[in-house]
Amino acid sequence: MFAQKKYVTWLALFFFIISTIWFYNHSLANNEESYHKIGRGLFYLKEVFETVSRNYVDELDPEVLSKAAIEGMLEDFDPY
């Protein structure tokens, strides 16, 4: 009886460890994909900043342009 409980405990511990490792690896893969998407978005944002800075008639303040971009992104999320 005691050996059976010990076996069940070890089996439960084994499945817990395996599932923890699987979930950890799965979450890392999702993070890598998210970081890749963020990097790609920042690349496009940089390209737009450079194009606007080169081709706009007046000189632009990069800080003002960055704040306007951030405000525009956040405005899309929640109107309040």
PDB file of N, CA and C in Angstrom:
ATOM      1  N   MET A   1       0.831  -1.195   0.000  1.00  0.00           N
ATOM      2  CA  MET A   1       0.000   0.000   0.000  1.00  0.00           C
ATOM      3  C   MET A   1       0.868   1.247   0.000  1.00  0.00           C
ATOM      4  N   PHE A   2       1.897   1.261   0.872  1.00  0.00           N
ATOM      5  CA  PHE A   2       2.784   2.414   0.952  1.00  0.00           C
ATOM      6  C   PHE A   2       3.558   2.591  -0.354  1.00  0.00           C
ATOM      7  N   ALA A   3       4.000   1.483  -0.971  1.00  0.00           N
ATOM      8  CA  ALA A   3       4.755   1.534  -2.221  1.00  0.00           C
ATOM      9  C   ALA A   3       3.877   2.079  -3.346  1.00  0.00           C
ATOM     10  N   GLN A   4       2.585   1.758  -3.325  1.00  0.00           N
ATOM     11  CA  GLN A   4       1.670   2.233  -4.362  1.00  0.00           C
ATOM     12  C   GLN A   4       1.487   3.755  -4.234  1.00  0.00           C
ATOM     13  N   LYS A   5       1.347   4.263  -3.006  1.00  0.00           N
ATOM     14  CA  LYS A   5       1.210   5.701  -2.804  1.00  0.00           C
ATOM     15  C   LYS A   5       2.479   6.431  -3.256  1.00  0.00           C
ATOM     16  N   LYS A   6       3.634   5.823  -2.950  1.00  0.00           N
ATOM     17  CA  LYS A   6       4.898   6.414  -3.349  1.00  0.00           C
ATOM     18  C   LYS A   6       4.999   6.456  -4.870  1.00  0.00           C
ATOM     19  N   TYR A   7       4.560   5.402  -5.538  1.00  0.00           N
ATOM     20  CA  TYR A   7       4.575   5.336  -6.995  1.00  0.00           C
ATOM     21  C   TYR A   7       3.659   6.412  -7.593  1.00  0.00           C
ATOM     22  N   VAL A   8       2.476   6.581  -7.043  1.00  0.00           N
ATOM     23  CA  VAL A   8       1.532   7.591  -7.526  1.00  0.00           C
ATOM     24  C   VAL A   8       2.098   8.989  -7.298  1.00  0.00           C
ATOM     25  N   THR A   9       2.742   9.202  -6.173  1.00  0.00           N
ATOM     26  CA  THR A   9       3.349  10.501  -5.889  1.00  0.00           C
ATOM     27  C   THR A   9       4.445  10.816  -6.896  1.00  0.00           C
ATOM     28  N   TRP A  10       5.317   9.844  -7.163  1.00  0.00           N
ATOM     29  CA  TRP A  10       6.389  10.061  -8.133  1.00  0.00           C
ATOM     30  C   TRP A  10       5.830  10.274  -9.537  1.00  0.00           C
ATOM     31  N   LEU A  11       4.795   9.553  -9.873  1.00  0.00           N
ATOM     32  CA  LEU A  11       4.162   9.704 -11.182  1.00  0.00           C
ATOM     33  C   LEU A  11       3.534  11.090 -11.324  1.00  0.00           C
ATOM     34  N   ALA A  12       2.858  11.551 -10.292  1.00  0.00           N
ATOM     35  CA  ALA A  12       2.265  12.887 -10.311  1.00  0.00           C
ATOM     36  C   ALA A  12       3.351  13.954 -10.406  1.00  0.00           C
ATOM     37  N   LEU A  13       4.440  13.781  -9.673  1.00  0.00           N
ATOM     38  CA  LEU A  13       5.555  14.721  -9.725  1.00  0.00           C
ATOM     39  C   LEU A  13       6.171  14.744 -11.126  1.00  0.00           C
ATOM     40  N   PHE A  14       6.323  13.584 -11.733  1.00  0.00           N
ATOM     41  CA  PHE A  14       6.878  13.492 -13.075  1.00  0.00           C
ATOM     42  C   PHE A  14       6.004  14.264 -14.070  1.00  0.00           C
ATOM     43  N   PHE A  15       4.689  14.037 -14.029  1.00  0.00           N
ATOM     44  CA  PHE A  15       3.790  14.742 -14.950  1.00  0.00           C
ATOM     45  C   PHE A  15       3.767  16.246 -14.674  1.00  0.00           C
ATOM     46  N   PHE A  16       3.888  16.626 -13.431  1.00  0.00           N
ATOM     47  CA  PHE A  16       3.941  18.048 -13.102  1.00  0.00           C
ATOM     48  C   PHE A  16       5.187  18.700 -13.701  1.00  0.00           C
ATOM     49  N   ILE A  17       6.318  18.042 -13.567  1.00  0.00           N
ATOM     50  CA  ILE A  17       7.573  18.582 -14.104  1.00  0.00           C
ATOM     51  C   ILE A  17       7.513  18.662 -15.630  1.00  0.00           C
ATOM     52  N   ILE A  18       7.039  17.616 -16.266  1.00  0.00           N
ATOM     53  CA  ILE A  18       6.931  17.599 -17.729  1.00  0.00           C
ATOM     54  C   ILE A  18       5.983  18.696 -18.214  1.00  0.00           C
ATOM     55  N   SER A  19       4.852  18.846 -17.578  1.00  0.00           N
ATOM     56  CA  SER A  19       3.897  19.874 -18.010  1.00  0.00           C
ATOM     57  C   SER A  19       4.446  21.277 -17.758  1.00  0.00           C
ATOM     58  N   THR A  20       5.171  21.462 -16.660  1.00  0.00           N
ATOM     59  CA  THR A  20       5.789  22.765 -16.390  1.00  0.00           C
ATOM     60  C   THR A  20       6.813  23.107 -17.462  1.00  0.00           C
ATOM     61  N   ILE A  21       7.647  22.159 -17.827  1.00  0.00           N
ATOM     62  CA  ILE A  21       8.643  22.383 -18.881  1.00  0.00           C
ATOM     63  C   ILE A  21       7.956  22.685 -20.199  1.00  0.00           C
ATOM     64  N   TRP A  22       6.909  21.943 -20.520  1.00  0.00           N
ATOM     65  CA  TRP A  22       6.192  22.166 -21.783  1.00  0.00           C
ATOM     66  C   TRP A  22       5.579  23.557 -21.821  1.00  0.00           C
ATOM     67  N   PHE A  23       4.899  23.975 -20.745  1.00  0.00           N
ATOM     68  CA  PHE A  23       4.290  25.306 -20.713  1.00  0.00           C
ATOM     69  C   PHE A  23       5.353  26.395 -20.774  1.00  0.00           C
ATOM     70  N   TYR A  24       6.471  26.197 -20.106  1.00  0.00           N
ATOM     71  CA  TYR A  24       7.557  27.182 -20.127  1.00  0.00           C
ATOM     72  C   TYR A  24       8.098  27.342 -21.544  1.00  0.00           C
ATOM     73  N   ASN A  25       8.369  26.227 -22.219  1.00  0.00           N
ATOM     74  CA  ASN A  25       8.863  26.292 -23.594  1.00  0.00           C
ATOM     75  C   ASN A  25       7.838  26.915 -24.526  1.00  0.00           C
ATOM     76  N   HIS A  26       6.587  26.605 -24.336  1.00  0.00           N
ATOM     77  CA  HIS A  26       5.525  27.160 -25.167  1.00  0.00           C
ATOM     78  C   HIS A  26       5.428  28.668 -24.979  1.00  0.00           C
ATOM     79  N   SER A  27       5.552  29.133 -23.745  1.00  0.00           N
ATOM     80  CA  SER A  27       5.470  30.572 -23.498  1.00  0.00           C
ATOM     81  C   SER A  27       6.691  31.294 -24.071  1.00  0.00           C
ATOM     82  N   LEU A  28       7.860  30.660 -24.061  1.00  0.00           N
ATOM     83  CA  LEU A  28       9.044  31.278 -24.665  1.00  0.00           C
ATOM     84  C   LEU A  28       8.871  31.423 -26.167  1.00  0.00           C
ATOM     85  N   ALA A  29       8.272  30.421 -26.802  1.00  0.00           N
ATOM     86  CA  ALA A  29       8.042  30.513 -28.240  1.00  0.00           C
ATOM     87  C   ALA A  29       7.096  31.655 -28.559  1.00  0.00           C
ATOM     88  N   ASN A  30       6.057  31.841 -27.756  1.00  0.00           N
ATOM     89  CA  ASN A  30       5.138  32.951 -27.977  1.00  0.00           C
ATOM     90  C   ASN A  30       5.842  34.287 -27.771  1.00  0.00           C
ATOM     91  N   ASN A  31       6.726  34.376 -26.773  1.00  0.00           N
ATOM     92  CA  ASN A  31       7.461  35.607 -26.533  1.00  0.00           C
ATOM     93  C   ASN A  31       8.382  35.929 -27.703  1.00  0.00           C
ATOM     94  N   GLU A  32       9.063  34.924 -28.240  1.00  0.00           N
ATOM     95  CA  GLU A  32       9.954  35.153 -29.377  1.00  0.00           C
ATOM     96  C   GLU A  32       9.178  35.677 -30.566  1.00  0.00           C
ATOM     97  N   GLU A  33       8.003  35.121 -30.819  1.00  0.00           N
ATOM     98  CA  GLU A  33       7.173  35.590 -31.924  1.00  0.00           C
ATOM     99  C   GLU A  33       6.713  37.023 -31.673  1.00  0.00           C
ATOM    100  N   SER A  34       6.339  37.331 -30.446  1.00  0.00           N
ATOM    101  CA  SER A  34       5.920  38.691 -30.108  1.00  0.00           C
ATOM    102  C   SER A  34       7.070  39.672 -30.282  1.00  0.00           C
ATOM    103  N   TYR A  35       8.266  39.290 -29.815  1.00  0.00           N
ATOM    104  CA  TYR A  35       9.427  40.168 -29.952  1.00  0.00           C
ATOM    105  C   TYR A  35       9.761  40.394 -31.424  1.00  0.00           C
ATOM    106  N   HIS A  36       9.595  39.364 -32.234  1.00  0.00           N
ATOM    107  CA  HIS A  36       9.847  39.506 -33.666  1.00  0.00           C
ATOM    108  C   HIS A  36       8.856  40.495 -34.288  1.00  0.00           C
ATOM    109  N   LYS A  37       7.594  40.396 -33.909  1.00  0.00           N
ATOM    110  CA  LYS A  37       6.583  41.317 -34.426  1.00  0.00           C
ATOM    111  C   LYS A  37       6.854  42.745 -33.961  1.00  0.00           C
ATOM    112  N   ILE A  38       7.256  42.903 -32.707  1.00  0.00           N
ATOM    113  CA  ILE A  38       7.578  44.239 -32.190  1.00  0.00           C
ATOM    114  C   ILE A  38       8.769  44.814 -32.954  1.00  0.00           C
ATOM    115  N   GLY A  39       9.790  44.006 -33.163  1.00  0.00           N
ATOM    116  CA  GLY A  39      10.962  44.463 -33.904  1.00  0.00           C
ATOM    117  C   GLY A  39      10.621  44.883 -35.322  1.00  0.00           C
ATOM    118  N   ARG A  40       9.768  44.103 -35.971  1.00  0.00           N
ATOM    119  CA  ARG A  40       9.344  44.446 -37.327  1.00  0.00           C
ATOM    120  C   ARG A  40       8.548  45.750 -37.325  1.00  0.00           C
ATOM    121  N   GLY A  41       7.681  45.937 -36.334  1.00  0.00           N
ATOM    122  CA  GLY A  41       6.904  47.169 -36.226  1.00  0.00           C
ATOM    123  C   GLY A  41       7.794  48.375 -35.980  1.00  0.00           C
ATOM    124  N   LEU A  42       8.806  48.204 -35.131  1.00  0.00           N
ATOM    125  CA  LEU A  42       9.736  49.304 -34.870  1.00  0.00           C
ATOM    126  C   LEU A  42      10.553  49.641 -36.115  1.00  0.00           C
ATOM    127  N   PHE A  43      10.881  48.626 -36.905  1.00  0.00           N
ATOM    128  CA  PHE A  43      11.597  48.876 -38.156  1.00  0.00           C
ATOM    129  C   PHE A  43      10.752  49.751 -39.076  1.00  0.00           C
ATOM    130  N   TYR A  44       9.473  49.410 -39.219  1.00  0.00           N
ATOM    131  CA  TYR A  44       8.592  50.208 -40.081  1.00  0.00           C
ATOM    132  C   TYR A  44       8.415  51.619 -39.534  1.00  0.00           C
ATOM    133  N   LEU A  45       8.301  51.743 -38.237  1.00  0.00           N
ATOM    134  CA  LEU A  45       8.164  53.055 -37.614  1.00  0.00           C
ATOM    135  C   LEU A  45       9.407  53.907 -37.871  1.00  0.00           C
ATOM    136  N   LYS A  46      10.576  53.300 -37.776  1.00  0.00           N
ATOM    137  CA  LYS A  46      11.830  54.008 -38.057  1.00  0.00           C
ATOM    138  C   LYS A  46      11.875  54.456 -39.510  1.00  0.00           C
ATOM    139  N   GLU A  47      11.448  53.592 -40.411  1.00  0.00           N
ATOM    140  CA  GLU A  47      11.429  53.937 -41.836  1.00  0.00           C
ATOM    141  C   GLU A  47      10.512  55.127 -42.095  1.00  0.00           C
ATOM    142  N   VAL A  48       9.355  55.144 -41.468  1.00  0.00           N
ATOM    143  CA  VAL A  48       8.422  56.261 -41.633  1.00  0.00           C
ATOM    144  C   VAL A  48       9.033  57.541 -41.075  1.00  0.00           C
ATOM    145  N   PHE A  49       9.634  57.471 -39.895  1.00  0.00           N
ATOM    146  CA  PHE A  49      10.281  58.656 -39.303  1.00  0.00           C
ATOM    147  C   PHE A  49      11.346  59.215 -40.244  1.00  0.00           C
ATOM    148  N   GLU A  50      12.188  58.328 -40.786  1.00  0.00           N
ATOM    149  CA  GLU A  50      13.248  58.785 -41.683  1.00  0.00           C
ATOM    150  C   GLU A  50      12.687  59.413 -42.954  1.00  0.00           C
ATOM    151  N   THR A  51      11.669  58.783 -43.526  1.00  0.00           N
ATOM    152  CA  THR A  51      11.074  59.301 -44.754  1.00  0.00           C
ATOM    153  C   THR A  51      10.414  60.653 -44.523  1.00  0.00           C
ATOM    154  N   VAL A  52       9.667  60.765 -43.442  1.00  0.00           N
ATOM    155  CA  VAL A  52       9.006  62.033 -43.138  1.00  0.00           C
ATOM    156  C   VAL A  52      10.048  63.115 -42.844  1.00  0.00           C
ATOM    157  N   SER A  53      11.078  62.788 -42.094  1.00  0.00           N
ATOM    158  CA  SER A  53      12.115  63.772 -41.757  1.00  0.00           C
ATOM    159  C   SER A  53      12.849  64.258 -43.008  1.00  0.00           C
ATOM    160  N   ARG A  54      13.111  63.359 -43.944  1.00  0.00           N
ATOM    161  CA  ARG A  54      13.821  63.740 -45.164  1.00  0.00           C
ATOM    162  C   ARG A  54      12.953  64.547 -46.118  1.00  0.00           C
ATOM    163  N   ASN A  55      11.672  64.227 -46.201  1.00  0.00           N
ATOM    164  CA  ASN A  55      10.839  64.771 -47.266  1.00  0.00           C
ATOM    165  C   ASN A  55       9.852  65.845 -46.830  1.00  0.00           C
ATOM    166  N   TYR A  56       9.689  66.063 -45.548  1.00  0.00           N
ATOM    167  CA  TYR A  56       8.741  67.078 -45.079  1.00  0.00           C
ATOM    168  C   TYR A  56       9.333  68.464 -45.296  1.00  0.00           C
ATOM    169  N   VAL A  57       8.501  69.423 -45.607  1.00  0.00           N
ATOM    170  CA  VAL A  57       8.956  70.773 -45.942  1.00  0.00           C
ATOM    171  C   VAL A  57       9.682  71.425 -44.775  1.00  0.00           C
ATOM    172  N   ASP A  58       9.089  71.388 -43.605  1.00  0.00           N
ATOM    173  CA  ASP A  58       9.687  72.002 -42.418  1.00  0.00           C
ATOM    174  C   ASP A  58      10.486  70.964 -41.636  1.00  0.00           C
ATOM    175  N   GLU A  59      11.394  71.472 -40.787  1.00  0.00           N
ATOM    176  CA  GLU A  59      12.158  70.576 -39.929  1.00  0.00           C
ATOM    177  C   GLU A  59      11.253  70.091 -38.797  1.00  0.00           C
ATOM    178  N   LEU A  60      11.334  68.801 -38.496  1.00  0.00           N
ATOM    179  CA  LEU A  60      10.482  68.209 -37.466  1.00  0.00           C
ATOM    180  C   LEU A  60      11.301  67.863 -36.229  1.00  0.00           C
ATOM    181  N   ASP A  61      10.674  68.048 -35.079  1.00  0.00           N
ATOM    182  CA  ASP A  61      11.290  67.658 -33.818  1.00  0.00           C
ATOM    183  C   ASP A  61      11.013  66.163 -33.598  1.00  0.00           C
ATOM    184  N   PRO A  62      12.053  65.331 -33.519  1.00  0.00           N
ATOM    185  CA  PRO A  62      11.847  63.892 -33.348  1.00  0.00           C
ATOM    186  C   PRO A  62      11.050  63.536 -32.090  1.00  0.00           C
ATOM    187  N   GLU A  63      11.229  64.307 -31.020  1.00  0.00           N
ATOM    188  CA  GLU A  63      10.495  64.037 -29.789  1.00  0.00           C
ATOM    189  C   GLU A  63       8.999  64.258 -29.987  1.00  0.00           C
ATOM    190  N   VAL A  64       8.642  65.346 -30.657  1.00  0.00           N
ATOM    191  CA  VAL A  64       7.231  65.638 -30.924  1.00  0.00           C
ATOM    192  C   VAL A  64       6.636  64.568 -31.839  1.00  0.00           C
ATOM    193  N   LEU A  65       7.405  64.171 -32.850  1.00  0.00           N
ATOM    194  CA  LEU A  65       6.942  63.135 -33.774  1.00  0.00           C
ATOM    195  C   LEU A  65       6.747  61.803 -33.051  1.00  0.00           C
ATOM    196  N   SER A  66       7.663  61.455 -32.146  1.00  0.00           N
ATOM    197  CA  SER A  66       7.554  60.203 -31.389  1.00  0.00           C
ATOM    198  C   SER A  66       6.341  60.217 -30.472  1.00  0.00           C
ATOM    199  N   LYS A  67       6.140  61.335 -29.775  1.00  0.00           N
ATOM    200  CA  LYS A  67       4.979  61.439 -28.883  1.00  0.00           C
ATOM    201  C   LYS A  67       3.677  61.351 -29.660  1.00  0.00           C
ATOM    202  N   ALA A  68       3.625  61.969 -30.831  1.00  0.00           N
ATOM    203  CA  ALA A  68       2.419  61.907 -31.662  1.00  0.00           C
ATOM    204  C   ALA A  68       2.151  60.471 -32.123  1.00  0.00           C
ATOM    205  N   ALA A  69       3.202  59.741 -32.457  1.00  0.00           N
ATOM    206  CA  ALA A  69       3.039  58.341 -32.874  1.00  0.00           C
ATOM    207  C   ALA A  69       2.516  57.489 -31.728  1.00  0.00           C
ATOM    208  N   ILE A  70       3.055  57.698 -30.535  1.00  0.00           N
ATOM    209  CA  ILE A  70       2.607  56.940 -29.361  1.00  0.00           C
ATOM    210  C   ILE A  70       1.157  57.269 -29.033  1.00  0.00           C
ATOM    211  N   GLU A  71       0.827  58.544 -29.050  1.00  0.00           N
ATOM    212  CA  GLU A  71      -0.563  58.948 -28.771  1.00  0.00           C
ATOM    213  C   GLU A  71      -1.516  58.356 -29.805  1.00  0.00           C
ATOM    214  N   GLY A  72      -1.095  58.334 -31.068  1.00  0.00           N
ATOM    215  CA  GLY A  72      -1.929  57.739 -32.113  1.00  0.00           C
ATOM    216  C   GLY A  72      -2.152  56.255 -31.901  1.00  0.00           C
ATOM    217  N   MET A  73      -1.110  55.540 -31.466  1.00  0.00           N
ATOM    218  CA  MET A  73      -1.251  54.104 -31.199  1.00  0.00           C
ATOM    219  C   MET A  73      -2.178  53.851 -30.015  1.00  0.00           C
ATOM    220  N   LEU A  74      -2.005  54.633 -28.971  1.00  0.00           N
ATOM    221  CA  LEU A  74      -2.820  54.424 -27.764  1.00  0.00           C
ATOM    222  C   LEU A  74      -4.268  54.836 -27.988  1.00  0.00           C
ATOM    223  N   GLU A  75      -4.489  55.805 -28.855  1.00  0.00           N
ATOM    224  CA  GLU A  75      -5.840  56.262 -29.157  1.00  0.00           C
ATOM    225  C   GLU A  75      -6.666  55.143 -29.778  1.00  0.00           C
ATOM    226  N   ASP A  76      -6.011  54.259 -30.496  1.00  0.00           N
ATOM    227  CA  ASP A  76      -6.698  53.131 -31.145  1.00  0.00           C
ATOM    228  C   ASP A  76      -7.246  52.129 -30.144  1.00  0.00           C
ATOM    229  N   PHE A  77      -6.602  51.997 -28.979  1.00  0.00           N
ATOM    230  CA  PHE A  77      -6.985  50.981 -28.005  1.00  0.00           C
ATOM    231  C   PHE A  77      -8.286  51.299 -27.283  1.00  0.00           C
ATOM    232  N   ASP A  78      -8.373  52.466 -26.707  1.00  0.00           N
ATOM    233  CA  ASP A  78      -9.497  52.780 -25.851  1.00  0.00           C
ATOM    234  C   ASP A  78      -9.837  54.264 -25.992  1.00  0.00           C
ATOM    235  N   PRO A  79     -11.060  54.576 -26.369  1.00  0.00           N
ATOM    236  CA  PRO A  79     -11.406  55.983 -26.573  1.00  0.00           C
ATOM    237  C   PRO A  79     -11.495  56.785 -25.275  1.00  0.00           C
ATOM    238  N   TYR A  80     -11.376  56.129 -24.106  1.00  0.00           N
ATOM    239  CA  TYR A  80     -11.507  56.846 -22.840  1.00  0.00           C
ATOM    240  C   TYR A  80     -10.160  57.131 -22.316  1.00  0.00           C
TER     241      TYR A  80
END
